[in-house]
PDB file of C-alpha atoms in Angstrom:
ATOM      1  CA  UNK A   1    -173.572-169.497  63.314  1.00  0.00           C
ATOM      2  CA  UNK A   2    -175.017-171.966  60.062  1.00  0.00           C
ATOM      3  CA  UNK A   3    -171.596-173.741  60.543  1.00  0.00           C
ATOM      4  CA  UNK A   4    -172.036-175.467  63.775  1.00  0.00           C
ATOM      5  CA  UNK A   5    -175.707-176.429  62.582  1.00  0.00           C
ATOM      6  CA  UNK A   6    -173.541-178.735  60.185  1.00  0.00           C
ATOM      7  CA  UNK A   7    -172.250-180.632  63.036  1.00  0.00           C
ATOM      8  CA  UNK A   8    -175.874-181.921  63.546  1.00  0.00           C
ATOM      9  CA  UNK A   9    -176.631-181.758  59.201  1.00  0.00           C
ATOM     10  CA  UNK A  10    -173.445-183.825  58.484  1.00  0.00           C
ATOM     11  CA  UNK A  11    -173.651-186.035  61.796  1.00  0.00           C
ATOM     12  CA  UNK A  12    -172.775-189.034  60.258  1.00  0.00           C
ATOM     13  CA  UNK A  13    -169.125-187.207  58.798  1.00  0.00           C
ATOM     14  CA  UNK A  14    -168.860-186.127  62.272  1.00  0.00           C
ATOM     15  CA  UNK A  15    -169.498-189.123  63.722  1.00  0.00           C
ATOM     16  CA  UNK A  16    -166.477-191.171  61.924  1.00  0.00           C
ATOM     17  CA  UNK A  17    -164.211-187.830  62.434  1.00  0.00           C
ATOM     18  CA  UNK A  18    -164.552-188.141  65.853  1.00  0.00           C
ATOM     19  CA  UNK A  19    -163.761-191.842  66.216  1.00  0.00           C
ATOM     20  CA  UNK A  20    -161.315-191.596  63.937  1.00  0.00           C
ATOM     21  CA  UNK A  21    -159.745-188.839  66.366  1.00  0.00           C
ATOM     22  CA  UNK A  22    -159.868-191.003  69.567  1.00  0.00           C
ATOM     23  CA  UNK A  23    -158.815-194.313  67.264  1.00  0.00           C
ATOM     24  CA  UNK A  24    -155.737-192.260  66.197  1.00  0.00           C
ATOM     25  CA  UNK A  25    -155.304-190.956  69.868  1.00  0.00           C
ATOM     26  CA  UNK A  26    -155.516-194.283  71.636  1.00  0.00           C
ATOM     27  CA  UNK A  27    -153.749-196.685  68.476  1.00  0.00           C
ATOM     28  CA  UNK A  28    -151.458-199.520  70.151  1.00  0.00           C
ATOM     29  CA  UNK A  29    -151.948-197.848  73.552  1.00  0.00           C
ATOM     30  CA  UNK A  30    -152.739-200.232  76.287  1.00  0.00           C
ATOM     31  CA  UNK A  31    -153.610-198.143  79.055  1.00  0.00           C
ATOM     32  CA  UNK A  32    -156.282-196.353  76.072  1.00  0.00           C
ATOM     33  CA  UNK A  33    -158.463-193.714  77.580  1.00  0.00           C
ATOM     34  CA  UNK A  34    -156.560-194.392  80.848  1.00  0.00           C
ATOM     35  CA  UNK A  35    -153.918-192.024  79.573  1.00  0.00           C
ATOM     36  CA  UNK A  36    -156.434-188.599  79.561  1.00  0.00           C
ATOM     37  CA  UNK A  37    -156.124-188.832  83.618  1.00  0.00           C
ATOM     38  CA  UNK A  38    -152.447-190.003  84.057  1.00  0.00           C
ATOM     39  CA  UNK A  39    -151.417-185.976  83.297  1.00  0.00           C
ATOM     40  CA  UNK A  40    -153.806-184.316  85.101  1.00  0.00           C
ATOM     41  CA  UNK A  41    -153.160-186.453  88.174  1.00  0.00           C
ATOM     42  CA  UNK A  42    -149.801-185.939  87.583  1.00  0.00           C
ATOM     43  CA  UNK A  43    -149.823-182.167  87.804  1.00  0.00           C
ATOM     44  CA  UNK A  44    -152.386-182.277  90.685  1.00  0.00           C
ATOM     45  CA  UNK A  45    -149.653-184.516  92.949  1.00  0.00           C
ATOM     46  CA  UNK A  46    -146.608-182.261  91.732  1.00  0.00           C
ATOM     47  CA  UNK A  47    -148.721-178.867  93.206  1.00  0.00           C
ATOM     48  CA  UNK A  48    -150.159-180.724  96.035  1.00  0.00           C
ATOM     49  CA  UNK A  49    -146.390-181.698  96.576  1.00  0.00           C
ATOM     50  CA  UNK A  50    -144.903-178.297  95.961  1.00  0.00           C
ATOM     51  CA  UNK A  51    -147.459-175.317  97.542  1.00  0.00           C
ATOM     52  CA  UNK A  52    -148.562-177.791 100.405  1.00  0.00           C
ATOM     53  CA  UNK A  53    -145.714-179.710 101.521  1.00  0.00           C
ATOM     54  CA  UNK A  54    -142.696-177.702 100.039  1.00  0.00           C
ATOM     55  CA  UNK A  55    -142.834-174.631 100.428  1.00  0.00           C
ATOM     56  CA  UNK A  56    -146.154-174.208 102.183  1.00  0.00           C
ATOM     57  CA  UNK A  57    -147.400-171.451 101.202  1.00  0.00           C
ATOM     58  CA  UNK A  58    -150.293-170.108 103.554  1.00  0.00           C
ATOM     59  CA  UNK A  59    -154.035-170.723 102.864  1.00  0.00           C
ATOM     60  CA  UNK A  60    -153.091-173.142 100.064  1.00  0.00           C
ATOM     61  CA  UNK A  61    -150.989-176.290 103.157  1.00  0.00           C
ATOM     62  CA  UNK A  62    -154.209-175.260 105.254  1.00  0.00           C
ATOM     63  CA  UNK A  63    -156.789-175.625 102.443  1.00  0.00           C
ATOM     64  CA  UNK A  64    -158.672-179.307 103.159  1.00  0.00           C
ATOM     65  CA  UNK A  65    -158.858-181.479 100.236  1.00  0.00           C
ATOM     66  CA  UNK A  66    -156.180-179.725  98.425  1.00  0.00           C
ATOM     67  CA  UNK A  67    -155.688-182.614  95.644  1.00  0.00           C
ATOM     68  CA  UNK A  68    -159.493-181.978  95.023  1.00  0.00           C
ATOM     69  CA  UNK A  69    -159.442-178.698  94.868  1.00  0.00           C
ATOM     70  CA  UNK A  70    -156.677-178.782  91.801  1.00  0.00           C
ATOM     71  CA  UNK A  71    -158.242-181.805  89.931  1.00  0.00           C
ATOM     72  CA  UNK A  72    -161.363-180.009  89.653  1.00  0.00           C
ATOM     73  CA  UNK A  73    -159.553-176.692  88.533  1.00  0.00           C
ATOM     74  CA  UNK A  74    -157.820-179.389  85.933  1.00  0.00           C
ATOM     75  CA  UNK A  75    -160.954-180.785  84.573  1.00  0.00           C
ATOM     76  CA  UNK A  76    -162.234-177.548  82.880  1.00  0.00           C
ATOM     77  CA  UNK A  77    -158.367-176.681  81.779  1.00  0.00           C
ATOM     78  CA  UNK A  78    -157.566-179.940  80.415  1.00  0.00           C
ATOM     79  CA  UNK A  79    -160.197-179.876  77.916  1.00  0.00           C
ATOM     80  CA  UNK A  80    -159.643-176.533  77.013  1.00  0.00           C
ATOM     81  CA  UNK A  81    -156.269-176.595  76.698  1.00  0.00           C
ATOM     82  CA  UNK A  82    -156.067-180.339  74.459  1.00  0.00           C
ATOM     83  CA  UNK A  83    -158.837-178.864  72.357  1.00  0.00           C
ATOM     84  CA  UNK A  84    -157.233-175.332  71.359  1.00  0.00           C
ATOM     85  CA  UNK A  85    -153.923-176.760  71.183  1.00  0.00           C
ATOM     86  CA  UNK A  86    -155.128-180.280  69.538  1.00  0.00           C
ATOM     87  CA  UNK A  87    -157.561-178.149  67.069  1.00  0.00           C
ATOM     88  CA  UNK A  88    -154.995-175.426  65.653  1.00  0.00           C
ATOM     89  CA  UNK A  89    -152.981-178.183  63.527  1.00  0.00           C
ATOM     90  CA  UNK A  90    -156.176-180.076  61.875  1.00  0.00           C
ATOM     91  CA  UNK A  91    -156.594-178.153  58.768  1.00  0.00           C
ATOM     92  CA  UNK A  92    -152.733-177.954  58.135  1.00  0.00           C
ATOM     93  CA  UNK A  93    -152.316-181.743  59.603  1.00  0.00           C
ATOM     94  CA  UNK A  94    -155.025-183.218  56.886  1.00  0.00           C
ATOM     95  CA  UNK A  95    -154.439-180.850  54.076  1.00  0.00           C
ATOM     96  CA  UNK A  96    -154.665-183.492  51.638  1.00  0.00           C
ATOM     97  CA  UNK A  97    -158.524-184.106  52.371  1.00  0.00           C
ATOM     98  CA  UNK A  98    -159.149-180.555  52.736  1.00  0.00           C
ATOM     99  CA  UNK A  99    -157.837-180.388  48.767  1.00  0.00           C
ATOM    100  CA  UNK A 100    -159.260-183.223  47.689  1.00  0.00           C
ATOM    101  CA  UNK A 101    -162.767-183.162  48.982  1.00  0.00           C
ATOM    102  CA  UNK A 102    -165.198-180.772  49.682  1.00  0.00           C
ATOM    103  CA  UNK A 103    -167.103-180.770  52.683  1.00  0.00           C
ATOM    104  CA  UNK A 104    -167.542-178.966  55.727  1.00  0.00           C
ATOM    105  CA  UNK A 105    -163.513-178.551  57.126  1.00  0.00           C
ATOM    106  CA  UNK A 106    -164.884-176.793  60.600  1.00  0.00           C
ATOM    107  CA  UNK A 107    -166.071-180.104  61.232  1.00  0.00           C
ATOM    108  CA  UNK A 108    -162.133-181.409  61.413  1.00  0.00           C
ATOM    109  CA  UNK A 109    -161.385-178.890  64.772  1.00  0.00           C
ATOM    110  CA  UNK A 110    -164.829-179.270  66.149  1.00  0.00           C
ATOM    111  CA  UNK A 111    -164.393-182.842  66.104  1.00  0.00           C
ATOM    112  CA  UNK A 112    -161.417-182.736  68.116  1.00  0.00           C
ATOM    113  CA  UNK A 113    -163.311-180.896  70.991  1.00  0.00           C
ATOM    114  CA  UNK A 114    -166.283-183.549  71.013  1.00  0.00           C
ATOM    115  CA  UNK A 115    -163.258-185.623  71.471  1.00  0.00           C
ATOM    116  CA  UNK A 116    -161.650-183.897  74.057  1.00  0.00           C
ATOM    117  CA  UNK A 117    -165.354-184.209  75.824  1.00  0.00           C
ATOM    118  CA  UNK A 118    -164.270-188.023  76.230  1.00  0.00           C
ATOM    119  CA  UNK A 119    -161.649-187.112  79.015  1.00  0.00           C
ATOM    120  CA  UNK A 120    -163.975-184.975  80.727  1.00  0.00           C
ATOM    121  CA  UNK A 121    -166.040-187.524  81.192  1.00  0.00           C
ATOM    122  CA  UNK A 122    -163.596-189.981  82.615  1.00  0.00           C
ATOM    123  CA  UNK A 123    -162.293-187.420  84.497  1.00  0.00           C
ATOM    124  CA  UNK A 124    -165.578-186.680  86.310  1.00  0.00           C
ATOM    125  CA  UNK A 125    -166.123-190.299  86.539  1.00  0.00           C
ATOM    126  CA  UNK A 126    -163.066-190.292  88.678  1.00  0.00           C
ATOM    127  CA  UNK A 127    -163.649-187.358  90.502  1.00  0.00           C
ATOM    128  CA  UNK A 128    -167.184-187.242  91.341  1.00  0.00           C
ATOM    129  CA  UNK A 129    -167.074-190.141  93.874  1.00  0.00           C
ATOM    130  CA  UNK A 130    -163.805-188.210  95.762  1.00  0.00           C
ATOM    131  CA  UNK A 131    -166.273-185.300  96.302  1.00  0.00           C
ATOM    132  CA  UNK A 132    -169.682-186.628  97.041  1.00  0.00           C
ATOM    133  CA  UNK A 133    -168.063-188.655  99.753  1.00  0.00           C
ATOM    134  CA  UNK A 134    -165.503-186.121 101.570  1.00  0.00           C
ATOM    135  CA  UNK A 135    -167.215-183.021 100.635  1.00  0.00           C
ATOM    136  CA  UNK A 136    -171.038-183.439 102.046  1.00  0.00           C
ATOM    137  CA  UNK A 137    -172.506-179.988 100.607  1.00  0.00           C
ATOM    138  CA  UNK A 138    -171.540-180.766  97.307  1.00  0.00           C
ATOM    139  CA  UNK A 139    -173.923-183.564  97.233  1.00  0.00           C
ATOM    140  CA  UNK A 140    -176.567-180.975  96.463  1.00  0.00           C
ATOM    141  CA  UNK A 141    -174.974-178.825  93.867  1.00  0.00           C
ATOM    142  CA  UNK A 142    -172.928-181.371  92.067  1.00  0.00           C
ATOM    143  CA  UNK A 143    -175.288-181.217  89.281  1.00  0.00           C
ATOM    144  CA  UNK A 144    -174.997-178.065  88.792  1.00  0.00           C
ATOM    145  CA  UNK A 145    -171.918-178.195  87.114  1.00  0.00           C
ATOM    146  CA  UNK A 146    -172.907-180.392  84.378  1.00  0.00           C
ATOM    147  CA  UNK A 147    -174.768-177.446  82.477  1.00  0.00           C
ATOM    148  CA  UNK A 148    -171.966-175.521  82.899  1.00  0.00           C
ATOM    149  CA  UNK A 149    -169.940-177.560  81.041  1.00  0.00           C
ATOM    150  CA  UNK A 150    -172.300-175.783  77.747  1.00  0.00           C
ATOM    151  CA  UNK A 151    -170.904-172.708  77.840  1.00  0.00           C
ATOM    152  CA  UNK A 152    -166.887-173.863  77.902  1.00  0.00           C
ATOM    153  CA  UNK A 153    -168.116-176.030  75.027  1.00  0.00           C
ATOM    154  CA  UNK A 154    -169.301-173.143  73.326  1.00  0.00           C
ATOM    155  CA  UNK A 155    -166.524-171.092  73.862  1.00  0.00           C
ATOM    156  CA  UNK A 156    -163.950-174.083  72.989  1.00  0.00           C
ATOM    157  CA  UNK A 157    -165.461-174.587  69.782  1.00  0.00           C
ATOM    158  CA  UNK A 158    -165.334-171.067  68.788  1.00  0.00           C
ATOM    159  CA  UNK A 159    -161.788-170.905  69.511  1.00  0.00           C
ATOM    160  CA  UNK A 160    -160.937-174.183  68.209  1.00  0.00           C
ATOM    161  CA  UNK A 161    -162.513-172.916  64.825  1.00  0.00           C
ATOM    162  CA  UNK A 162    -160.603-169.482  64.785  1.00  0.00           C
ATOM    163  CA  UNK A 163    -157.348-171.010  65.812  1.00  0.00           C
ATOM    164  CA  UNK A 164    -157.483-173.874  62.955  1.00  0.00           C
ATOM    165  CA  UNK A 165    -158.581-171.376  60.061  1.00  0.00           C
ATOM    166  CA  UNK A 166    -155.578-169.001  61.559  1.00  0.00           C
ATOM    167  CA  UNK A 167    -152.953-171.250  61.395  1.00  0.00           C
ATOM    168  CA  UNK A 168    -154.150-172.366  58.009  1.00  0.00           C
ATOM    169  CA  UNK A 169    -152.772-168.704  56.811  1.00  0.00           C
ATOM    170  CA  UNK A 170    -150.130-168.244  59.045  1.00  0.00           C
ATOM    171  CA  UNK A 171    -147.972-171.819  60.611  1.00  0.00           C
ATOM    172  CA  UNK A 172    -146.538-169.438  63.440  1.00  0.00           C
ATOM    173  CA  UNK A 173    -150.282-169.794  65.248  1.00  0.00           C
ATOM    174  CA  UNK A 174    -149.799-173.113  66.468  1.00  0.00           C
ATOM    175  CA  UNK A 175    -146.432-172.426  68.128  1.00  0.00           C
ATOM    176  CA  UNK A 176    -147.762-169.480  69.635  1.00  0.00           C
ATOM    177  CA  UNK A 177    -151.459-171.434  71.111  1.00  0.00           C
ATOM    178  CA  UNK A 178    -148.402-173.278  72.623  1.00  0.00           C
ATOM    179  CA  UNK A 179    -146.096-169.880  73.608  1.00  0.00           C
ATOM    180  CA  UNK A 180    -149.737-168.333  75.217  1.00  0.00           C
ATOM    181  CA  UNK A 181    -151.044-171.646  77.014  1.00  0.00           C
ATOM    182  CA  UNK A 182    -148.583-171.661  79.690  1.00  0.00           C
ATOM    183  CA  UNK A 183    -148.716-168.405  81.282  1.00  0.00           C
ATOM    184  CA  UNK A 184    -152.685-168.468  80.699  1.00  0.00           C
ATOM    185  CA  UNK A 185    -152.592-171.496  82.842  1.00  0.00           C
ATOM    186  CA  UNK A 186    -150.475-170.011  86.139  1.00  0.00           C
ATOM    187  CA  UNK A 187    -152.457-167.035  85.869  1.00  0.00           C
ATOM    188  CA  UNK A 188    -155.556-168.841  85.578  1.00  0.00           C
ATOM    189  CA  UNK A 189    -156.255-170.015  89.798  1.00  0.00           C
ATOM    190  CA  UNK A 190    -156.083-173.997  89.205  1.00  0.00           C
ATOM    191  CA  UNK A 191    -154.215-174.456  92.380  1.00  0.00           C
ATOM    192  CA  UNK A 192    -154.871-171.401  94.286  1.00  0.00           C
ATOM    193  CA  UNK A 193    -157.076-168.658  95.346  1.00  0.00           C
ATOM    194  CA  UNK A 194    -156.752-165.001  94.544  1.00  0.00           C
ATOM    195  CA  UNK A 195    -157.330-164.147  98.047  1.00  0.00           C
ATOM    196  CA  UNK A 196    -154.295-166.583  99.117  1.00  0.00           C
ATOM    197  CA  UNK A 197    -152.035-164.449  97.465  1.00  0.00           C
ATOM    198  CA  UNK A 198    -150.070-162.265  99.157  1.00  0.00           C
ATOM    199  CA  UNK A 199    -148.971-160.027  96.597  1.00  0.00           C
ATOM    200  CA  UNK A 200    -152.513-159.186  95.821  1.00  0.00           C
ATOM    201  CA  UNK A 201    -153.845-157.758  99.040  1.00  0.00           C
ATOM    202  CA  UNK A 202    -155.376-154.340  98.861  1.00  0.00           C
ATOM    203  CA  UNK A 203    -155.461-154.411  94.919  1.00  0.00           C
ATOM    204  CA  UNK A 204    -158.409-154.652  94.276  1.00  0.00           C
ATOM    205  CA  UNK A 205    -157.838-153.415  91.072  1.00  0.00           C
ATOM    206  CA  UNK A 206    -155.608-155.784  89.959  1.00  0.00           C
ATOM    207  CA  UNK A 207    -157.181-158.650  90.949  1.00  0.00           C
ATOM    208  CA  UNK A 208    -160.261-157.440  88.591  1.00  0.00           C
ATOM    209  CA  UNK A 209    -157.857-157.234  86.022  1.00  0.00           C
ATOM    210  CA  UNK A 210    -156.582-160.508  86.335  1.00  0.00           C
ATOM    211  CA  UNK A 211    -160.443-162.251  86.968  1.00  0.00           C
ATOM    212  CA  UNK A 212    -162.026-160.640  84.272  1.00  0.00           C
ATOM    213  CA  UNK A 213    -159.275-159.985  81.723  1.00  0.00           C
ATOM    214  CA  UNK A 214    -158.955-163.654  81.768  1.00  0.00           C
ATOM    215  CA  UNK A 215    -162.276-165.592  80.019  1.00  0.00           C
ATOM    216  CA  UNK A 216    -160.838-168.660  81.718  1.00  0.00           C
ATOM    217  CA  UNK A 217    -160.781-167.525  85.155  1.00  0.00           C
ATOM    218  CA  UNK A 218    -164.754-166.712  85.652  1.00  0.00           C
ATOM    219  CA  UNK A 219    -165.246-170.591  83.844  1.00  0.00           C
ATOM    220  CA  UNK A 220    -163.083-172.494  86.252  1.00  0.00           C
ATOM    221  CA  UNK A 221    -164.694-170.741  89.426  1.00  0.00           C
ATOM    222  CA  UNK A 222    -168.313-171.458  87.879  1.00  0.00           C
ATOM    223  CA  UNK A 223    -167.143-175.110  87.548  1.00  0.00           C
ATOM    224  CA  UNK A 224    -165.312-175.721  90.809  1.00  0.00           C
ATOM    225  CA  UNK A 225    -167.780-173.736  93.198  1.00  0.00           C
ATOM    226  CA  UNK A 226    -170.133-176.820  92.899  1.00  0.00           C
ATOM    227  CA  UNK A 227    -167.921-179.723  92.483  1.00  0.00           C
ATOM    228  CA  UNK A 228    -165.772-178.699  95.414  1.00  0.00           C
ATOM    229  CA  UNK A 229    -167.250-175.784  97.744  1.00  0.00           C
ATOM    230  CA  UNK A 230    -170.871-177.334  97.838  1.00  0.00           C
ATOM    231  CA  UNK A 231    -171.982-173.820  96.314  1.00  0.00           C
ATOM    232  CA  UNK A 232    -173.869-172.536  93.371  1.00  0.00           C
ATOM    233  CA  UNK A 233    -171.842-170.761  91.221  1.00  0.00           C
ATOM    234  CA  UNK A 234    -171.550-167.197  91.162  1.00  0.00           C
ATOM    235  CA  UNK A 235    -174.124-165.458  88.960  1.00  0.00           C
ATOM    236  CA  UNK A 236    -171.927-163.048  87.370  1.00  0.00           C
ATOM    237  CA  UNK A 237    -169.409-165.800  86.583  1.00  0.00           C
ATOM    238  CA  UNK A 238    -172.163-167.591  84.765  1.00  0.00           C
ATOM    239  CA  UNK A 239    -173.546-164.934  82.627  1.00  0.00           C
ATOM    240  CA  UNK A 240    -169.803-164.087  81.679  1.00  0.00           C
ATOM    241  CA  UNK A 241    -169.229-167.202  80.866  1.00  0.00           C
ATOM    242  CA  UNK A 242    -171.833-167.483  78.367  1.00  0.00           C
ATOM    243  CA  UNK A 243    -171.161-163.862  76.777  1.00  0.00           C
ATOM    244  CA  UNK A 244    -167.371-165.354  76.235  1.00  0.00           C
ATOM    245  CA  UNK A 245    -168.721-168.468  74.802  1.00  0.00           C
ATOM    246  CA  UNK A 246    -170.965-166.466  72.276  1.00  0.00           C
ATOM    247  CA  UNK A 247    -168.314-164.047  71.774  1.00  0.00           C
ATOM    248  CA  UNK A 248    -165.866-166.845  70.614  1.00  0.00           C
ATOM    249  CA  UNK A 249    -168.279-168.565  68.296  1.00  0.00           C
ATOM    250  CA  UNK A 250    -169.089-165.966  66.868  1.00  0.00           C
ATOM    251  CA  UNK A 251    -165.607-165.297  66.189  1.00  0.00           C
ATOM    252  CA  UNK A 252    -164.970-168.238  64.913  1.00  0.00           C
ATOM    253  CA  UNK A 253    -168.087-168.404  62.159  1.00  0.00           C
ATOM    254  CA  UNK A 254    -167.075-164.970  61.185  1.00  0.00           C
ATOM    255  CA  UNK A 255    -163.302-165.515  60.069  1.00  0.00           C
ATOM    256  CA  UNK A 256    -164.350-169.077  58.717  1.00  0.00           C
ATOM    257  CA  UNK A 257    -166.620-168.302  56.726  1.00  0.00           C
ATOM    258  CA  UNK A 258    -164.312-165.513  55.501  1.00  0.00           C
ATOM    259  CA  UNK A 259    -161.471-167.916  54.979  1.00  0.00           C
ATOM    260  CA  UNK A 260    -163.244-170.824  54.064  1.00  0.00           C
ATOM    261  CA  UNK A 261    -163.158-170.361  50.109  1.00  0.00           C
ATOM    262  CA  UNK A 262    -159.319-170.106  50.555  1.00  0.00           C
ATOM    263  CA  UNK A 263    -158.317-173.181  52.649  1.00  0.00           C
ATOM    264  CA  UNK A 264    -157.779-175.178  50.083  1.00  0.00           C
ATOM    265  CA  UNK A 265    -155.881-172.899  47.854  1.00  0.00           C
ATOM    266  CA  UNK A 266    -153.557-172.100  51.517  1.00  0.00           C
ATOM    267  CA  UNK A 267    -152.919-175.734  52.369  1.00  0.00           C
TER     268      UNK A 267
END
């Protein structure tokens, strides 16, 4: 676990990585950080569009707040989808520093997350006011949320890490983090409920399967129960939230410090 310590040890490295990320990110943009909420509203107006005005489908047109309800399923998937997908090219994307100097390279995908971090922010910024003002209950718990936000840090990192070192040995990873995202995402409950699904009534089983078997799913519902549904978040969600976090960075200081010795000679 020594290698994220060097995120603190080397601060200063990490410090110019990660402006160097959102400089690169933002260059001759004139909207800037603008753009890290365009997509997510975006997506939350095409579902609010589709599954409550199209083809209205039943506990998801009745839901109040629906937009809300999405964006703050979107907040937690943004960030972990721009960071995986964002952190599996860095190592093959700056290969030419990774031969020519030696320092710590997990700093390179880790600095993409702190990054991604940035549009959480703003995104919160945005949000937060929506939801203290038409959600009253939430006014309470709100706060809640924020240390939440640990644990899908942790377990971003860690897979940000493994999926950088990965695709360092093998270029298919990147293409499939991209291949895996998208069904991940429709089978992670953004813009619905489980229990508004037809096709899941009675199966008790499956739906299980589909909570659990999915780290995202228990994340999202921590996160949303007390920006949206004024609640505190399930304690079972929480504490598997945390195992996956610890899980994945463990993962991830396990293969790179296997790996690490090689990068260079890979690249």
């Amino acid at each position: 676990m020594a290698i994220y310590a060097d995120v603190v040890r080397y601060r200063d490295l990490f410090a110019d990585l990660f402006r160097r990320d959102l400089h690169v990110r933002y260059r001759g943009s004139t909207l800037g950080l603008a753009w890290t909420l365009i997509n997510p509203l975006i997506l939350m107006g095409v579902y609010t569009l589709v599954f409550s005005v199209l083809m209205r489908i039943p506990g998801i047109a009745e839901m109040d707040y629906f937009p809300l309800f999405v964006i703050t399923g979107l907040v937690t998937w943004v960030f972990f989808q721009a960071s995986v997908q964002a952190a599996s090219s860095t190592l093959v994307g700056q290969a030419n520093l990774v031969k020519q100097v030696r320092f710590p390279r997990q700093l390179l995908p880790l600095s993409v997350v702190a990054s991604n971090l940035v549009t959480v922010g703003a995104m919160l910024v945005v949000i937060l006011p929506f939801t203290l003002w038409l959600i009253p209950e939430s006014r309470s718990t709100f706060w809640v949320a924020f240390p939440l936000f640990l644990p899908l840090t942790g377990l971003v990192s860690g897979l940000a890490v493994l999926v950088a070192c990965a695709n360092a040995f093998y270029r298919d990873v990147e293409h499939l983090v991209g291949a895996v995202l998208l069904p991940l995402f429709f089978l992670t409950p953004i813009f619905y409920n489980y229990d508004q699904l037809p096709g899941l009534e009675g199966n008790e089983r499956l739906v299980d399967l589909l909570y659990y078997g999915n780290f995202m799913v228990p994340v999202v519902e921590a996160i949303r129960d007390p920006l949206f549904f004024g609640e505190l978040p399930n304690a079972g969600d929480v504490v598997y939230s945390v195992v996956a976090a610890l899980v994945a960075l463990v993962l991830g200081a396990v293969v790179f410090r296997r790996v690490d010795d090689r990068l260079a000679a890979e690249l």
